[in-house]
Amino acid sequence: MFSTAGLFQNIKCPEIARCQLPNCLFRHDNTVRDTLNQGNRVSASRHSAHDFDTISAEPRPIKKRRLGDNHELGEPRPEVPRESSGTGFATNTTKTATGLLDKPPSHHGPDARVLLSATKDVSPPPIRKRPVRTVREPASAKSSGVPHHNTPSDKENANNGSQIQETLNPRMLKKSPASHAVRFKLLTLLHEQIVRLNKEVQACEDPSKNALELSPQELITTALDEEYKAARDNPKVYDNVLKLRVVALKRMNLDRWKEERLKQIGQDFPELHPAKAPSPLASLATGLSSIEEIALLPKLIAKQDTLSKHGYVTKSPSDAEVEQARRGVEASQWWELCDRCKSRFQVFPGRRAIDGALTTGGKCTYHFGKPRRPIKERAEPVQKDTVYLCCGQLVGTPGCTTAESHVFKVSEAKRLALIMPFKETTVKGSSPPESAVCFDCEMGYTTYGLELIRLTATAWPDGKELLDVLVRPLGEILDLNSRFSGVWPTDFSNAVPYSSSTSISTRNRNTEGLQRQLLKVDSPAEARELLFSHLTTTTPLIGHALENDLNSARIIHPTIIDTVLLYPHPRGLPIRHGLKMLVKKHLDRDIQMGGAQGHDSKEDAMAAGDLVRLKVMETWKGMQAEGWRVKNGDFYPPLPGGPPPAQGTRIIQPGPKTVAT
């Protein structure tokens, strides 16, 4: 047997009633075991527990035990009695916080010792929390209801240990772009410049400095964020990126630093920074009157023979095609493919008779964001994986959003006509001949597919509202698609029936603190007739991806101006730019900034109209460069080498249908 160090002598033996081991490692309170005589050792197999209690022996020579370095220099190491060879019972030892040995309990003898490790409670090591990035809360955050990130109480909690504070030390990377010494030096230089600019903010008398000022911990976090981003995203040019950043901060003045801070606050708190207000029409100065601008629209109208290639319905499906669609739906027993998670499920228009269910398949788990491949930087060796914009997860991962029901979309013209027939615009109408209409719709999912739930029309180019109504769909509602449509159940419950005598002002969106109230109609057909009162076959209809809006309203119209076709994607169709991206790129305006509150069809219609107005301005500049002139609302073509056009010579609507008189 080996000799013990007494580590378990303070633990009661689990087999104390039957234990007969001569060298038991545990404590025996009810037995008095004297040390055996070295000359008269007795084997454990020949004696019972009672025999060992009655046998006496001389103790073994005391050996010195190694202690820690807690004793002072020059002092002898304390001697610890070891167990005797006869019984093997180890003596208890206790180590104090000072490194000395305390006396053991009296029943173990005066020389016994008890180890501290055997007496104190053993707890697991503390869990290391990841450093929490803190962002200084703007002054208006409390009033706006935005969750705050940094308050005095938070700082106190951080000092008390509830939130781990970061130090000015480079964060760890799986593959560091430089040595720790280089990273630390660059991080220190970066931190010094940020501290300098922060001191200038503190010294200024700007009333907004409380929102722009950074706390000491935020200064460290800001420097760590910039250094870590450069090390992670640009490892091959890490040194150059940080050196250029340090030089830029050295040359940066207070105003420029405030702009950067405001931009960062806007990213952290988008709710506090509303979208840019629509620019006034004067900012798109074309140099033409409204009538002259409308006269140039024929140059932008899409060709009729190409509309069908882009998803437009240019001819009503025949009765035979509609009947074929009816037989197909009946044969499929309304089994559809989910438009979100791509799973199969069954739909029950009018509800299932057994239990009143509308669909099968339970809840739908999906990603509402589109998959996008991040832009590859030059320094990156490989292309990044495609991720979803909603959650940043790789394509193929389980969905991040759950809906109560599966939904589907119908795209075939004959199936759309089966639900509600298409109708063409008429030649005669109440709209003036020299007019144009901006048009946008919002759709929601029902038991008949994606149906019209809101229709908006505005005049072009002045943006005057012509029509804005909620539409009661034909099928039972499965999902209003509020994240994108901007239509919520409360909008329908608060809406009032449409009446031509109702003031347009009651249709506008809500002001702060008031619930918005829209008008509603009972069917998509009624909403379509209201729109037809502002259209004729020659009225230019302006919008973005108008084939979706027209199909949802079952409208066939020949005079289309689609911003998807005016601003094509460099890679061509079916890839197309979104309206939000086009407005930001060409008009420097932010739209669709409501987040989960959804879009506003009126905002989208006016934005599409402004994009068309920008294209009219560019078209007129090109015409002017070619020699075209306008006078009193009349356009005059270029006459190289000849006299000005005679009085009465007039060009009407230059473009594909230009007529000279």
XYZ file of C-alpha atoms in Angstrom:
661
model
C 0.000 0.000 0.000
C 1.098 3.526 -0.616
C 1.228 6.124 2.113
C -1.495 8.747 2.123
C -1.242 12.506 2.469
C -4.378 12.755 4.596
C -6.522 14.363 1.944
C -9.630 12.307 2.816
C -9.292 12.119 6.606
C -12.010 14.708 7.104
C -14.523 12.678 5.079
C -16.511 10.011 6.848
C -15.903 6.513 5.543
C -18.891 5.346 3.465
C -18.332 1.737 4.640
C -17.704 2.580 8.279
C -19.843 -0.295 9.553
C -17.993 -2.942 7.521
C -14.650 -1.316 6.797
C -11.693 -3.540 7.742
C -9.012 -1.875 5.668
C -5.807 -1.261 7.596
C -4.955 1.776 5.435
C -8.391 3.288 5.016
C -8.225 6.761 3.508
C -11.370 8.022 5.249
C -12.277 9.050 8.797
C -13.516 6.532 11.423
C -15.024 8.452 14.366
C -16.252 5.456 16.375
C -13.001 3.480 16.324
C -9.790 4.202 18.170
C -6.960 2.905 16.128
C -3.585 3.027 17.710
C -0.510 2.754 15.633
C 0.934 -0.664 15.306
C 4.352 -1.734 16.429
C 6.709 -1.970 13.530
C 8.046 -5.261 14.833
C 4.573 -6.851 15.193
C 2.700 -6.030 12.024
C -0.545 -7.861 11.584
C -2.043 -8.495 8.187
C -5.450 -7.011 7.552
C -6.765 -10.374 6.501
C -5.999 -11.912 9.940
C -7.626 -9.316 12.133
C -11.020 -7.763 12.340
C -11.760 -4.091 12.895
C -11.923 -4.740 16.648
C -8.406 -6.291 16.570
C -6.927 -3.142 15.099
C -8.622 -1.056 17.749
C -6.892 -2.979 20.537
C -3.408 -3.300 19.085
C -0.853 -0.686 20.071
C 2.323 0.189 18.254
C 5.054 2.783 18.167
C 4.677 5.578 15.696
C 6.908 5.787 12.684
C 9.647 8.386 12.558
C 8.217 11.768 11.653
C 8.953 12.944 8.135
C 9.006 16.480 6.849
C 6.284 17.488 4.468
C 6.738 19.953 1.639
C 4.816 23.158 2.135
C 4.226 26.114 -0.099
C 6.415 29.197 -0.245
C 4.377 30.945 2.428
C 6.982 30.503 5.181
C 9.465 33.251 5.696
C 13.102 32.906 4.801
C 15.179 31.483 7.595
C 12.290 29.758 9.328
C 12.298 25.974 9.505
C 9.552 24.198 7.662
C 6.926 22.860 10.069
C 7.004 19.131 10.522
C 3.865 17.176 9.784
C 3.346 13.766 11.377
C 2.771 11.044 8.784
C 0.725 7.917 9.153
C 2.198 4.903 10.854
C 3.091 1.862 8.815
C 1.003 -0.371 11.029
C -2.425 1.137 10.600
C -1.951 3.517 7.767
C -4.367 6.024 9.380
C -3.388 9.448 8.077
C -3.453 12.371 10.452
C -5.671 15.340 9.611
C -4.048 18.628 8.692
C -5.525 22.070 8.181
C -3.861 24.856 6.220
C -4.817 28.420 7.070
C -4.979 31.392 4.767
C -1.522 32.448 5.924
C 0.051 29.175 4.946
C 0.561 27.930 8.554
C -1.002 24.818 10.012
C -3.749 25.024 12.578
C -4.327 22.533 15.318
C -6.790 19.774 14.483
C -9.843 18.742 16.444
C -9.075 17.459 19.915
C -10.251 13.903 19.314
C -7.471 13.397 16.765
C -4.646 14.249 19.102
C -2.557 17.327 19.609
C -0.295 16.773 16.637
C -2.950 16.045 14.050
C -3.479 18.413 11.093
C -6.427 18.990 8.740
C -5.977 20.203 5.166
C -7.966 23.261 4.079
C -8.916 21.527 0.835
C -10.738 18.859 2.829
C -12.727 21.319 4.950
C -13.780 24.169 2.707
C -16.607 24.023 0.166
C -15.414 23.522 -3.380
C -17.221 25.675 -5.972
C -16.822 25.630 -9.763
C -14.740 28.355 -11.364
C -16.649 31.551 -12.246
C -18.144 31.753 -15.714
C -16.299 34.195 -17.917
C -18.697 36.541 -19.628
C -17.965 37.939 -23.037
C -17.322 41.678 -23.011
C -20.523 43.569 -23.716
C -20.260 46.320 -26.273
C -21.714 49.503 -24.948
C -23.135 52.362 -26.979
C -23.799 55.718 -25.437
C -27.468 56.482 -25.302
C -28.586 59.614 -27.138
C -30.363 62.226 -25.097
C -33.703 61.510 -26.722
C -33.537 57.748 -26.298
C -35.480 57.711 -23.061
C -38.344 59.732 -24.435
C -38.572 57.611 -27.575
C -38.797 54.315 -25.762
C -35.638 52.885 -27.312
C -33.829 50.391 -25.050
C -30.858 52.164 -23.541
C -27.331 50.797 -23.618
C -25.354 52.956 -21.251
C -26.581 54.689 -18.138
C -24.924 55.578 -14.843
C -26.555 52.580 -13.209
C -25.113 50.394 -15.929
C -21.649 51.730 -15.215
C -22.068 51.028 -11.523
C -23.173 47.490 -12.293
C -20.178 47.076 -14.534
C -17.871 48.168 -11.757
C -19.545 45.718 -9.407
C -18.754 42.874 -11.753
C -22.135 42.287 -13.433
C -20.650 43.489 -16.724
C -17.040 42.725 -17.612
C -15.041 45.750 -18.668
C -12.676 45.478 -21.626
C -9.097 46.623 -21.409
C -6.961 48.196 -24.093
C -5.706 44.860 -25.328
C -6.259 43.499 -28.859
C -9.033 40.962 -29.113
C -8.106 37.412 -29.968
C -8.405 36.130 -33.504
C -8.110 32.630 -34.848
C -5.441 33.883 -37.229
C -3.851 37.164 -36.234
C -2.659 39.410 -39.081
C 0.299 40.689 -37.020
C 2.130 40.068 -33.792
C 0.603 41.126 -30.499
C 3.181 43.892 -30.088
C 2.311 45.424 -33.469
C -1.414 45.184 -32.856
C -1.082 46.688 -29.397
C 0.984 49.611 -30.702
C -1.494 50.426 -33.456
C -4.404 50.037 -31.058
C -2.776 52.458 -28.628
C -2.241 55.067 -31.345
C -5.844 54.680 -32.457
C -7.109 55.031 -28.907
C -5.037 58.175 -28.315
C -6.599 59.962 -31.288
C -10.128 58.973 -30.296
C -9.486 60.233 -26.766
C -8.186 63.523 -28.174
C -11.297 64.063 -30.274
C -13.519 63.109 -27.362
C -11.841 65.748 -25.205
C -12.601 68.345 -27.868
C -16.256 67.289 -27.731
C -16.237 67.713 -23.950
C -14.720 71.189 -24.247
C -17.213 72.468 -26.820
C -20.455 74.205 -25.882
C -22.659 72.231 -28.230
C -25.914 71.253 -26.427
C -25.751 67.839 -28.127
C -22.350 66.991 -26.677
C -23.920 64.774 -24.013
C -25.044 62.405 -26.756
C -21.747 62.605 -28.654
C -19.448 62.242 -25.670
C -17.937 58.821 -24.954
C -17.203 57.347 -21.548
C -13.738 55.879 -20.802
C -14.996 52.354 -21.396
C -16.700 53.387 -24.626
C -13.458 54.939 -25.838
C -11.717 51.616 -25.327
C -14.568 49.688 -26.950
C -14.602 52.001 -29.975
C -10.872 51.571 -30.516
C -11.132 47.797 -30.059
C -13.987 47.603 -32.550
C -12.076 49.452 -35.252
C -8.890 47.475 -34.696
C -10.718 44.149 -34.623
C -12.679 44.948 -37.797
C -9.477 45.835 -39.654
C -7.744 42.685 -38.413
C -10.662 40.458 -39.338
C -11.749 41.953 -42.665
C -8.416 43.118 -44.098
C -5.703 40.864 -42.705
C -3.336 41.278 -45.647
C -3.334 45.070 -45.505
C -3.997 45.353 -41.783
C -1.040 47.652 -41.065
C -1.875 50.058 -43.872
C -5.562 50.241 -42.977
C -4.915 51.158 -39.355
C -2.083 53.554 -40.151
C -4.269 55.404 -42.624
C -7.048 55.506 -40.046
C -4.722 56.970 -37.411
C -3.521 59.621 -39.865
C -7.122 60.464 -40.782
C -8.017 60.879 -37.104
C -4.996 63.131 -36.556
C -6.175 65.430 -39.336
C -9.843 65.233 -38.370
C -11.471 68.325 -36.909
C -14.314 68.505 -34.427
C -17.084 68.931 -37.002
C -16.018 65.888 -38.948
C -15.813 63.830 -35.754
C -19.346 64.910 -34.807
C -20.587 63.712 -38.185
C -19.010 60.316 -37.612
C -20.507 60.070 -34.140
C -23.960 61.003 -35.399
C -23.672 58.405 -38.140
C -22.712 55.752 -35.592
C -25.605 56.720 -33.319
C -27.929 56.476 -36.299
C -26.773 52.910 -36.937
C -27.247 51.941 -33.284
C -30.606 53.706 -32.921
C -32.335 53.844 -36.337
C -35.637 54.676 -34.633
C -34.216 57.993 -33.423
C -33.284 59.122 -36.926
C -36.288 59.104 -39.238
C -35.874 58.797 -42.956
C -35.044 61.871 -44.967
C -38.149 63.788 -45.897
C -39.091 63.585 -49.553
C -37.203 66.227 -51.410
C -39.366 69.020 -52.795
C -40.143 68.925 -56.461
C -37.959 72.001 -56.943
C -34.912 69.843 -56.202
C -35.690 67.950 -59.422
C -35.725 71.071 -61.523
C -36.329 69.965 -65.092
C -36.821 73.472 -66.454
C -40.188 72.398 -67.837
C -43.761 72.937 -66.789
C -45.976 70.067 -65.644
C -47.678 69.852 -69.032
C -44.312 69.833 -70.805
C -43.029 67.083 -68.520
C -46.095 64.960 -69.266
C -45.509 65.593 -72.978
C -42.087 63.892 -72.660
C -43.454 60.768 -70.954
C -44.092 58.884 -74.253
C -40.319 58.588 -74.597
C -40.302 56.470 -71.414
C -43.295 54.229 -72.115
C -42.466 50.539 -72.330
C -42.988 48.856 -75.678
C -46.238 46.955 -75.839
C -44.735 43.861 -77.471
C -42.228 43.400 -74.618
C -44.644 43.728 -71.689
C -45.620 40.061 -71.745
C -41.944 39.086 -71.382
C -41.792 40.995 -68.095
C -44.836 39.308 -66.512
C -47.578 41.725 -67.643
C -50.946 40.367 -68.720
C -51.725 42.043 -72.034
C -54.768 39.945 -72.974
C -57.562 38.454 -70.902
C -57.441 34.648 -70.646
C -60.089 32.883 -72.697
C -62.995 30.959 -71.205
C -61.334 27.682 -72.172
C -58.170 28.619 -70.287
C -60.143 29.607 -67.211
C -62.047 26.321 -67.324
C -58.774 24.426 -67.623
C -57.494 26.213 -64.522
C -60.685 25.303 -62.666
C -60.285 21.613 -63.455
C -56.646 21.717 -62.390
C -57.464 23.242 -59.004
C -60.215 20.715 -58.383
C -57.934 17.828 -59.334
C -55.201 19.056 -56.980
C -57.733 19.403 -54.161
C -56.196 22.794 -53.326
C -52.755 21.453 -52.475
C -50.312 24.354 -52.794
C -46.602 25.115 -52.355
C -45.787 27.479 -49.495
C -44.392 30.761 -50.798
C -42.112 31.039 -47.745
C -40.802 27.648 -46.603
C -41.542 25.760 -49.872
C -43.444 22.956 -48.140
C -46.657 21.372 -49.424
C -49.935 22.077 -47.656
C -53.665 22.058 -48.336
C -55.975 25.075 -48.419
C -59.684 25.090 -47.543
C -61.457 28.186 -48.985
C -64.571 28.744 -46.909
C -63.023 26.657 -44.061
C -63.000 22.909 -43.603
C -66.371 21.605 -42.474
C -64.966 19.265 -39.817
C -63.001 21.730 -37.688
C -63.147 25.084 -39.493
C -59.444 25.008 -40.449
C -58.175 27.109 -43.344
C -54.896 25.268 -44.025
C -52.949 22.179 -43.039
C -49.281 21.777 -42.166
C -49.221 23.683 -38.894
C -46.967 26.684 -38.402
C -44.559 27.990 -41.031
C -40.893 28.596 -40.138
C -39.029 30.688 -42.694
C -36.539 33.496 -43.419
C -38.246 36.732 -44.435
C -34.990 38.244 -45.720
C -33.619 37.495 -49.163
C -30.370 35.525 -49.553
C -27.421 37.673 -50.483
C -23.746 36.947 -51.011
C -21.558 39.492 -49.180
C -19.303 41.605 -51.350
C -15.830 40.100 -51.607
C -12.987 42.415 -50.699
C -9.819 42.400 -52.753
C -7.746 41.178 -49.832
C -10.013 38.206 -49.149
C -8.757 34.965 -50.671
C -12.150 33.285 -51.108
C -15.721 34.366 -51.729
C -17.964 34.626 -48.676
C -20.933 32.295 -48.234
C -24.473 33.403 -49.061
C -26.454 34.519 -46.028
C -29.998 35.693 -45.307
C -30.389 39.439 -44.822
C -32.902 38.968 -41.998
C -30.636 37.141 -39.542
C -27.228 36.757 -41.202
C -27.446 32.940 -41.127
C -26.107 30.786 -43.937
C -28.494 29.624 -46.619
C -29.934 26.253 -45.615
C -30.220 26.965 -41.900
C -33.645 26.700 -40.190
C -35.882 29.741 -40.423
C -35.697 32.618 -37.976
C -39.401 33.597 -38.123
C -42.540 31.603 -37.387
C -45.993 32.300 -38.848
C -49.282 30.728 -37.845
C -50.041 29.356 -41.299
C -48.465 28.477 -44.623
C -49.246 30.807 -47.533
C -49.094 30.611 -51.322
C -49.038 32.828 -54.388
C -50.761 32.459 -57.749
C -48.929 33.780 -60.824
C -50.688 32.186 -63.810
C -53.070 34.546 -65.561
C -55.738 31.851 -66.043
C -55.772 31.004 -62.328
C -55.926 34.700 -61.459
C -58.858 35.108 -63.855
C -60.549 32.131 -62.183
C -60.731 34.108 -58.924
C -61.593 37.488 -60.496
C -61.633 38.289 -64.260
C -59.274 40.816 -65.806
C -60.551 44.095 -67.180
C -58.986 46.538 -69.637
C -58.947 50.293 -69.252
C -61.313 52.157 -71.531
C -60.644 54.891 -74.056
C -63.084 57.243 -72.416
C -62.612 58.378 -68.852
C -62.995 61.292 -66.511
C -59.258 61.973 -66.299
C -57.888 64.956 -68.247
C -56.014 64.093 -71.457
C -52.755 65.637 -70.214
C -52.284 63.683 -66.978
C -50.303 60.785 -65.509
C -50.925 58.560 -62.488
C -48.513 56.958 -60.020
C -49.825 53.643 -58.782
C -48.913 51.187 -56.019
C -50.634 48.300 -54.259
C -50.091 46.261 -51.112
C -50.975 42.581 -51.013
C -51.745 40.031 -48.308
C -52.079 36.250 -48.266
C -55.564 34.698 -48.300
C -57.062 31.328 -49.160
C -57.032 32.480 -52.813
C -53.352 33.406 -52.854
C -51.779 36.869 -52.772
C -54.663 39.354 -52.939
C -55.023 43.118 -53.066
C -55.532 44.747 -49.633
C -54.569 48.386 -50.301
C -54.571 50.540 -53.445
C -53.002 53.992 -53.763
C -52.867 56.411 -56.703
C -51.303 59.879 -56.876
C -51.153 62.491 -59.618
C -47.908 63.041 -61.495
C -45.832 65.185 -61.275
C -47.333 67.221 -58.411
C -47.910 64.161 -56.144
C -51.500 65.006 -55.254
C -53.352 62.054 -53.741
C -56.085 60.667 -55.957
C -57.017 57.439 -54.207
C -55.933 55.549 -51.082
C -58.230 52.787 -49.851
C -58.071 49.506 -47.991
C -59.556 46.594 -49.920
C -61.433 43.672 -48.449
C -60.065 40.551 -50.176
C -62.226 37.788 -51.626
C -60.702 34.927 -49.628
C -60.238 34.406 -45.902
C -57.116 36.179 -44.669
C -54.186 33.936 -43.746
C -51.529 36.621 -43.266
C -51.699 40.348 -43.999
C -47.934 40.270 -44.644
C -47.730 43.340 -42.419
C -43.924 43.379 -42.329
C -43.975 44.403 -45.989
C -47.510 45.593 -46.723
C -47.729 47.933 -43.731
C -51.382 46.943 -43.290
C -52.362 45.690 -39.831
C -55.612 44.284 -38.444
C -56.190 47.525 -36.545
C -56.174 49.423 -39.836
C -59.161 47.427 -41.054
C -60.976 47.738 -37.732
C -60.459 51.528 -37.663
C -61.214 52.114 -41.353
C -64.481 53.719 -42.458
C -66.455 52.844 -45.607
C -65.416 54.730 -48.710
C -67.552 57.614 -49.869
C -66.849 60.104 -52.624
C -67.891 62.911 -50.279
C -65.281 61.944 -47.656
C -62.499 64.480 -47.316
C -59.132 63.297 -48.585
C -57.496 64.616 -45.418
C -59.098 61.800 -43.420
C -57.217 59.260 -45.519
C -53.779 60.515 -44.645
C -51.464 58.620 -42.373
C -51.542 59.184 -38.660
C -49.791 62.068 -37.022
C -47.835 61.587 -33.817
C -49.973 60.146 -31.074
C -53.040 59.543 -33.305
C -54.246 56.324 -34.870
C -54.319 56.527 -38.654
C -57.667 56.062 -40.363
C -58.089 54.931 -43.944
C -61.114 54.334 -46.118
C -62.087 50.829 -47.170
C -64.028 49.252 -49.999
C -65.769 45.897 -50.037
C -64.018 44.190 -52.957
C -61.053 44.467 -55.337
C -63.481 45.095 -58.190
C -64.789 48.227 -56.450
C -61.251 49.498 -55.886
C -60.470 48.867 -59.564
C -63.449 50.938 -60.698
C -62.309 53.821 -58.497
C -58.894 53.702 -60.174
C -60.452 53.522 -63.644
C -62.099 56.886 -62.985
C -58.599 58.410 -63.210
C -57.350 56.381 -66.182
C -57.796 56.038 -69.902
C -55.888 53.804 -72.291
C -53.485 56.664 -73.072
C -52.877 57.760 -69.471
C -49.287 56.898 -68.446
C -49.350 54.618 -65.397
C -46.175 54.970 -63.342
C -44.841 52.567 -60.735
C -42.201 50.036 -59.708
C -42.671 46.412 -60.848
C -46.175 47.279 -61.962
C -46.943 43.761 -63.224
C -47.494 42.640 -59.617
C -49.820 45.542 -58.821
C -51.811 45.248 -62.031
C -52.225 41.480 -61.689
C -53.441 41.811 -58.106
C -56.088 44.320 -59.257
C -56.742 42.329 -62.512
C -56.055 45.369 -64.709
C -54.809 45.366 -68.310
C -53.298 48.708 -69.308
C -51.126 49.433 -72.361
C -49.385 52.672 -71.305
C -46.826 51.570 -68.714
C -43.795 53.379 -67.279
C -41.970 50.939 -64.987
C -38.904 52.045 -63.034
C -37.623 48.454 -63.185
C -37.287 48.911 -66.946
C -36.055 52.493 -66.753
C -33.260 51.566 -64.332
C -32.276 48.015 -65.322
C -29.828 45.881 -63.416
C -26.398 45.588 -65.082
C -26.803 41.804 -65.250
C -30.223 42.089 -66.839
C -33.590 40.566 -66.016
C -34.839 38.693 -64.055
C -32.402 40.429 -61.670
C -33.772 43.833 -60.768
C -33.070 46.679 -58.376
C -35.442 47.310 -55.497
C -37.274 50.608 -55.191
C -35.526 51.430 -51.925
C -32.112 51.005 -53.491
C -32.999 53.068 -56.574
C -34.347 55.969 -54.509
C -31.280 55.970 -52.281
C -28.872 55.814 -55.205
C -30.481 58.353 -57.523
C -32.409 60.652 -55.162
C -30.366 60.270 -51.956
C -33.550 59.625 -50.022
C -34.443 56.917 -47.531
C -37.783 55.161 -47.926
C -39.305 52.025 -46.421
C -37.597 52.762 -43.102
C -40.481 51.551 -40.960
C -38.778 48.235 -40.268
C -41.286 45.700 -38.969
C -44.070 48.307 -39.364
C -43.992 47.710 -43.119
C -44.105 49.838 -46.245
C -46.385 52.708 -47.209
C -47.923 52.388 -50.660
C -48.348 56.154 -50.933
C -44.665 56.704 -50.185
C -43.687 54.070 -52.753
C -45.948 55.553 -55.434
C -44.508 59.043 -54.963
C -40.949 57.690 -54.918
C -41.512 55.918 -58.237
C -42.924 59.161 -59.643
C -39.819 61.077 -58.575
C -37.583 58.507 -60.265
C -39.535 58.985 -63.480
C -39.245 62.750 -63.097
C -35.488 62.372 -62.759
C -35.449 60.353 -65.964
C -37.519 63.069 -67.688
C -34.958 65.642 -66.569
C -32.120 63.531 -68.006
C -34.058 62.990 -71.223
C -34.666 66.710 -71.674
C -31.000 67.485 -71.077
C -30.108 65.068 -73.863
C -32.645 66.648 -76.154
C -31.257 70.085 -75.411
C -27.792 68.856 -76.283
C -29.169 67.701 -79.637
C -30.678 71.139 -80.292
C -34.282 70.759 -79.156
C -35.983 73.864 -77.849
C -39.237 74.538 -76.039
C -41.293 77.704 -76.235
C -44.748 78.338 -74.783
C -45.278 74.657 -74.209
C -44.226 73.724 -77.752
C -41.165 71.582 -78.591
C -39.055 72.492 -81.636
C -36.653 69.980 -83.201
C -33.106 70.901 -84.177
C -32.708 72.517 -87.625
C -28.992 72.402 -88.441
C -27.898 75.212 -90.713
C -31.402 76.515 -91.165
C -33.514 79.342 -89.766
C -35.634 78.969 -86.644
C -38.926 77.142 -87.178
C -41.711 79.243 -88.569
C -44.492 80.420 -86.345
C -47.113 77.695 -86.025
C -44.658 74.816 -86.505
C -45.261 72.625 -83.489
C -44.003 69.277 -82.261
C -46.581 67.365 -80.218
C -45.315 64.817 -77.716
C -41.868 64.043 -79.089
C -41.095 60.362 -78.975
C -42.268 57.203 -80.696
C -45.570 58.866 -81.610
C -44.130 62.256 -82.636
C -46.396 64.143 -84.991
C -45.382 67.335 -86.788
C -47.965 69.877 -87.889
